[in-house]
Coordinates of C-alpha atoms and ligand atoms in Angstrom, one line a residue:
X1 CA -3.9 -31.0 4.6
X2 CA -4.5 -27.7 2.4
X3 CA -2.6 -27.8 -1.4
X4 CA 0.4 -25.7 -1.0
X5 CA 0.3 -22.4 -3.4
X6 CA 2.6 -22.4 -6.2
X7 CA 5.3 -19.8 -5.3
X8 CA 4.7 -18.3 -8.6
X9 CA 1.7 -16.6 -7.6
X10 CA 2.3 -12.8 -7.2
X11 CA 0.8 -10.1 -4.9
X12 CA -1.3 -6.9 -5.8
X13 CA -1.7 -4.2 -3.2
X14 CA -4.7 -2.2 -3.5
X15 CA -5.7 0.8 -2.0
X16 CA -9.4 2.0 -1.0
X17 CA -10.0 -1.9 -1.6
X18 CA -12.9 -1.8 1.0
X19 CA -15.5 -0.4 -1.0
X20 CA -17.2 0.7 -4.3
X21 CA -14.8 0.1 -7.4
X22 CA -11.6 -0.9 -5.0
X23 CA -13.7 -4.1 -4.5
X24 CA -14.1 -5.1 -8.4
X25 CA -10.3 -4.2 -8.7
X26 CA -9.5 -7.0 -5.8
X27 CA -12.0 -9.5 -7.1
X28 CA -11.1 -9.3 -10.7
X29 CA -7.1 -9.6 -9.5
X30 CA -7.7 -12.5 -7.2
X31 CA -10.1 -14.5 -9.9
X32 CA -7.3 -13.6 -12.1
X33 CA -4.6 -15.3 -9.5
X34 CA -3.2 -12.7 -7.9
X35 CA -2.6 -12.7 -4.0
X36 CA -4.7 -9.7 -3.1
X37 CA -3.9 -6.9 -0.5
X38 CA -6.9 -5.1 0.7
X39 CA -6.0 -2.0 2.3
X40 CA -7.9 0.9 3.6
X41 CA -8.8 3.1 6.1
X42 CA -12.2 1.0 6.7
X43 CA -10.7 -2.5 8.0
X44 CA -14.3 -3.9 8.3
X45 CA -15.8 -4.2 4.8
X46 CA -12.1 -4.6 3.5
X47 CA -12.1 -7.9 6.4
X48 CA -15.0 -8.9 5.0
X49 CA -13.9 -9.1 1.2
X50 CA -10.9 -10.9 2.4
X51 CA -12.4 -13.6 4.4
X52 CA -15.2 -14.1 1.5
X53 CA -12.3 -14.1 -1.2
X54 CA -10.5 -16.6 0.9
X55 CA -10.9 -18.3 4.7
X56 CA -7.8 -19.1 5.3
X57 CA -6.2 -16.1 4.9
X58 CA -3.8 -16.6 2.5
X59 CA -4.8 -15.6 -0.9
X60 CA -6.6 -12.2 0.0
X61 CA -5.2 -10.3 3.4
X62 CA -5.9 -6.9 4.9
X63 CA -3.9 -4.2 6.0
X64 CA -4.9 -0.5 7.2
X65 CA -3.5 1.8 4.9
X66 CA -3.8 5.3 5.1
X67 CA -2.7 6.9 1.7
X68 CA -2.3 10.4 3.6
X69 CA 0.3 9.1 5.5
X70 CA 3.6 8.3 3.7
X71 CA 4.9 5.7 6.3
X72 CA 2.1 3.8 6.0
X73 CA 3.1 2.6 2.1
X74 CA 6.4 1.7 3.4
X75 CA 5.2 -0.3 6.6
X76 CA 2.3 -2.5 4.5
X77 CA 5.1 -2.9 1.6
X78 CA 7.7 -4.3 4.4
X79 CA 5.0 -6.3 6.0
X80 CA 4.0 -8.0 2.2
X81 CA 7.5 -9.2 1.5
X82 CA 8.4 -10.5 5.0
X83 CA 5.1 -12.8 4.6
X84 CA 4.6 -13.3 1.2
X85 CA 8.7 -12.5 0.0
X86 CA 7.2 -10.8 -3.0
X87 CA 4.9 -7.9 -4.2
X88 CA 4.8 -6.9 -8.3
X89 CA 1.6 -4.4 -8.2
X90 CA 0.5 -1.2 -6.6
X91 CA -3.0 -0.2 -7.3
X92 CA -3.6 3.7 -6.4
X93 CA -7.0 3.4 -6.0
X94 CA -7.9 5.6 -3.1
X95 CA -9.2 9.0 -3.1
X96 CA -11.6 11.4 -1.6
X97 CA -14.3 12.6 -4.1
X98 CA -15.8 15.8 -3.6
X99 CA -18.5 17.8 -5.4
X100 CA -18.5 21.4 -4.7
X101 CA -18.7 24.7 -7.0
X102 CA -15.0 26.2 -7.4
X103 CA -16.1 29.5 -5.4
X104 CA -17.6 27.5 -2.3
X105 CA -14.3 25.3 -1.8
X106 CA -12.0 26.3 1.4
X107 CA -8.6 26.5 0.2
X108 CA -7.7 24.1 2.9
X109 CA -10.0 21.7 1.9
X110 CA -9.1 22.2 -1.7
X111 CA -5.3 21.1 -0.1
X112 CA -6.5 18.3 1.7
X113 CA -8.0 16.7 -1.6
X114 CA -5.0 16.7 -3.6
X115 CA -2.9 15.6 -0.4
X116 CA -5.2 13.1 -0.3
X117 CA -5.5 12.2 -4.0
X118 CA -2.5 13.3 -6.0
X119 CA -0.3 12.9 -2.4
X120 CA -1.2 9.0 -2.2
X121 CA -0.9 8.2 -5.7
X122 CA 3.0 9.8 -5.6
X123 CA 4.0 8.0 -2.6
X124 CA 2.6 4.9 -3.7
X125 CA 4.4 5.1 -7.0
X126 CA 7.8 6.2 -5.3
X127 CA 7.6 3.5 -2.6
X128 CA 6.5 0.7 -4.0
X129 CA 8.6 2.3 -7.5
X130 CA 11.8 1.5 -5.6
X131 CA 11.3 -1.7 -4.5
X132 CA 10.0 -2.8 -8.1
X133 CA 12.6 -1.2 -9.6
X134 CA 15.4 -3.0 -7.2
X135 CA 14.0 -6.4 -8.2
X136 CA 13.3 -5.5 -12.0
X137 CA 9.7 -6.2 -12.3
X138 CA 6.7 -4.0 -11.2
X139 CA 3.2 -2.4 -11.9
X140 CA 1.8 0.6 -10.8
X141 CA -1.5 1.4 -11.7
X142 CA -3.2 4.8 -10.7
X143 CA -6.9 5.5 -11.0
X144 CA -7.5 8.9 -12.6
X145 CA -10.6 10.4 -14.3
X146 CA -12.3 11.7 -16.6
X147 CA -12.9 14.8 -14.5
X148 CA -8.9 14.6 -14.5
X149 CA -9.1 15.1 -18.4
X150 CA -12.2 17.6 -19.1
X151 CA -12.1 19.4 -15.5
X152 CA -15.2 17.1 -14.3
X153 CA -19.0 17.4 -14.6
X154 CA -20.1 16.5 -11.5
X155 CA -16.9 16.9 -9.1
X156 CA -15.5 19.9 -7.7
X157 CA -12.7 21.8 -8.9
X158 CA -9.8 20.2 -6.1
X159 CA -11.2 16.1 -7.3
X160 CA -10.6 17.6 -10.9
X161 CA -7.1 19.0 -10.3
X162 CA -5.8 16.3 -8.2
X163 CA -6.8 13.5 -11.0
X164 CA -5.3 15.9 -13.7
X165 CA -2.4 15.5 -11.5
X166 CA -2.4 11.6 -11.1
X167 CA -2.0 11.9 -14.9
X168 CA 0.9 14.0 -15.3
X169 CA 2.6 12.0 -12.1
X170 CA 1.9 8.2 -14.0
X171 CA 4.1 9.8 -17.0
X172 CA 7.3 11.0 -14.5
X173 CA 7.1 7.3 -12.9
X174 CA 6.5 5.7 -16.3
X175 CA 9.4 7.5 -17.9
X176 CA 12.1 6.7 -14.8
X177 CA 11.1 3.3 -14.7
X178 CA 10.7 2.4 -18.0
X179 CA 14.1 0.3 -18.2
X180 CA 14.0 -1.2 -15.0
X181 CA 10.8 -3.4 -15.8
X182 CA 8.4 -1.7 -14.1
X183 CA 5.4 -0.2 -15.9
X184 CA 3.2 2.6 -14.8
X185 CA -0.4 3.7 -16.4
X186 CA -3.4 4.9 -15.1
X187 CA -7.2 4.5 -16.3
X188 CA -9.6 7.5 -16.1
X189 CA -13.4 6.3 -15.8
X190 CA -15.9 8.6 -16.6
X191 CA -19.4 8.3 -14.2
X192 CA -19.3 4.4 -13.1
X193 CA -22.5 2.3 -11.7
X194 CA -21.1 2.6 -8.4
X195 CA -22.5 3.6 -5.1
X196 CA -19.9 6.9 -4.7
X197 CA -21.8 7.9 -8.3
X198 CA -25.1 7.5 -7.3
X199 CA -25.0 9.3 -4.2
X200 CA -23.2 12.3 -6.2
X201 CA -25.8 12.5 -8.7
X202 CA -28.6 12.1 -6.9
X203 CA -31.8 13.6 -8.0
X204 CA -29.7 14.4 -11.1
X205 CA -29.1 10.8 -12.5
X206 CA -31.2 11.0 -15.6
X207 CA -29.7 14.2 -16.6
X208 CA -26.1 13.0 -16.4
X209 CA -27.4 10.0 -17.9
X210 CA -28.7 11.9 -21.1
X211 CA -25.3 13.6 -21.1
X212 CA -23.4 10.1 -21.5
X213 CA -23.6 9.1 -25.3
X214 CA -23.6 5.4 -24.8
X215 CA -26.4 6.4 -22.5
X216 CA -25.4 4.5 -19.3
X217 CA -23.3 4.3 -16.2
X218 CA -20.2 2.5 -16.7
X219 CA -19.6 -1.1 -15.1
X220 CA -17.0 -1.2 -12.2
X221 CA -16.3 -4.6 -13.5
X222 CA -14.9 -3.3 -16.9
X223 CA -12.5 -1.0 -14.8
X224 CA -11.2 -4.0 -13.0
X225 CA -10.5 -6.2 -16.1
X226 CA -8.3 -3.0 -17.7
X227 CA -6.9 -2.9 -14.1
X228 CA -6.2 -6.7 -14.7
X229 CA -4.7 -6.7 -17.7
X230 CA -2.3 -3.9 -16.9
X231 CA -1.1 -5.9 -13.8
X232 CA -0.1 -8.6 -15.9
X233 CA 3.5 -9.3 -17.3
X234 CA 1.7 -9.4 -20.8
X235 CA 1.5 -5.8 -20.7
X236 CA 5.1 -4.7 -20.5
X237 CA 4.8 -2.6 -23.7
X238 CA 2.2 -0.3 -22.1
X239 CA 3.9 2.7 -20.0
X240 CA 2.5 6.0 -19.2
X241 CA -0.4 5.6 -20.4
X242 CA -3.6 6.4 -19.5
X243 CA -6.8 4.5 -21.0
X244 CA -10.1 5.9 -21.0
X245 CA -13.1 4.6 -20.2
X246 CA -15.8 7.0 -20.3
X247 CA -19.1 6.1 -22.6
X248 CA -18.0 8.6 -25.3
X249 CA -18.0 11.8 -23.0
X250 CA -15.0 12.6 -24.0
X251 CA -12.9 11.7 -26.9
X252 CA -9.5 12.6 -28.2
Ligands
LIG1 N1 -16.9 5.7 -9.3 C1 -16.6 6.4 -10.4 O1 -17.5 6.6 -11.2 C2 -15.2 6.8 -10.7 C3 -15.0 7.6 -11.8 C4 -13.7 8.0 -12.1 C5 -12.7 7.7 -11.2 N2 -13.0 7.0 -10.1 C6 -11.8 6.7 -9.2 O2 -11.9 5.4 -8.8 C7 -11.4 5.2 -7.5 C8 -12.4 4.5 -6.6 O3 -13.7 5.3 -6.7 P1 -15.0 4.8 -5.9 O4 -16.1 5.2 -6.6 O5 -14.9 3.3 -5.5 O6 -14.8 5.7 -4.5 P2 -15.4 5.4 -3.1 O7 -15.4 6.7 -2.4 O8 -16.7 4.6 -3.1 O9 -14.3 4.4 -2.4 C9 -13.1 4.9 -2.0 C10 -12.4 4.0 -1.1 O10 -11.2 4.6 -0.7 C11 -11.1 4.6 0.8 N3 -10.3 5.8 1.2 C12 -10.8 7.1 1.3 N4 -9.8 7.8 1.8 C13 -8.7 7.0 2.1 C14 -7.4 7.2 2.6 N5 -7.0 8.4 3.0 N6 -6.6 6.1 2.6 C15 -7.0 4.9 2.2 N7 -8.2 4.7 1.8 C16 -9.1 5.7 1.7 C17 -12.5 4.6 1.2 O11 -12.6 4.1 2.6 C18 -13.2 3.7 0.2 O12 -13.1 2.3 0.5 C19 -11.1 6.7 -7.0 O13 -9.7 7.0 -7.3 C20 -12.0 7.5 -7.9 O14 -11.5 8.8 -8.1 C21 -14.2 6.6 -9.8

């Protein structure tokens, strides 16, 4: 007979969990005792991760969650707590990244990026925001960037803006929920060793590499720990924050 789970253990949602750094986020949360929802718009890989991270289903489920549409948030966050009867993290992961020079970019693809980007990261925080701040206890975590900060080196000008956004939005959330228990920060990585990066770069990895001062690619797996940590109840003091993470590229 399997070993019941303690009914302390608590549930992270996670978007774009399916690939790249999404899947260092859900690995580091379950290792670190989370129940882990994987959610994207790919269900294979993201049925994979759950199914490695856990056979039986219970520790690490799947759901299709498509962070362009709003309805979606509130459908997987209904689904959680009628399972599970609890959810106390949102990771924003998601997002489209897009390199293009600011003259070549359609403006209806320069909309579609922030809808996509900035648009997700606000309807996760107000869904899921709700809920955690009806029961008193939340975290919302938003993955900026670097290119949110210094307007991007390798990404185009609509990735740049919409991560500049995520930033501003992680302060409005952090400030109205601040006294209901619920915290929410984002990190903003700099060029990461994942397989989004290498593709962007390209032909041009050496040259970005000389342009990093620690003089490497960033692990995902440092991103996940900070993702971790800020997931935890130990960091209730940090709120609207965003921590950095970027080799030295940019300091302030
Ligand atoms: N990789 C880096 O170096 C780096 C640097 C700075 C910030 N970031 C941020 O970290 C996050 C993850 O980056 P990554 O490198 O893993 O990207 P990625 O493109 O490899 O993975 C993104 C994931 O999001 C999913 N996705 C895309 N559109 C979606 C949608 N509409 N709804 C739901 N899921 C969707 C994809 O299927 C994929 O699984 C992003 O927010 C990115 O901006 C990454």
């Amino acid at each position: 007979m399997a070993t019941p789970l303690p009914d302390n253990i608590q549930t992270a949602v996670v978007t774009g969990g399916a690939r790249g750094l999404g899947v260092h986020i859900v690995r580091a949360l379950h290792q670190a005792g989370f129940r882990v929802v994987i959610t994207d718009i790919d269900p294979k890989p993201a049925e994979a991760l759950a199914s490695e991270l856990d056979l039986a289903g219970e520790t690490a489920v799947t759901a299709t969650l498509d962070v362009d549409k709003p309805d979606d948030f509130q459908l997987v966050l209904d689904k959680v707590i009628e399972r599970f009867g609890r959810c106390e993290v949102l990771v924003n992961n998601a997002a489209r990244t897009a390199a293009q020079n600011v003259f070549d970019i359609d403006p209806a693809d320069f909309n579609a990026v922030m809808a996509t980007n900035a648009g997700g990261v606000f309807t996760g925080c107000q869904v899921f925001g709700r809920h955690f701040r009806e029961r008193g206890y939340g975290r919302l975590i938003n993955l900026a960037s670097l290119a949110g900060q210094n307007g991007g080196t390798a990404t185009g000008a609509h990735y740049a803006a919409s991560k500049g956004a995520i930033l501003t939005l992680t302060k409005i959330f952090a400030r109205d929920l601040a006294k209901d228990g619920v915290t929410c920060n984002a990190i903003a990585p700099g060029p990461l060793d994942t397989p989004m990066v290498r593709e962007v770069l390209g032909d041009n990895l050496d040259k970005a590499l000389a342009n990093i001062p620690v003089g490497k690619l960033g692990a995902p797996d440092l991103v996940a720990q900070m993702v971790t940590f800020l997931a935890s109840p130990q960091a209730a003091f940090v709120t609207g924050a965003c921590w950095d993470a970027n080799g030295g590229i940019y300091m302030r």
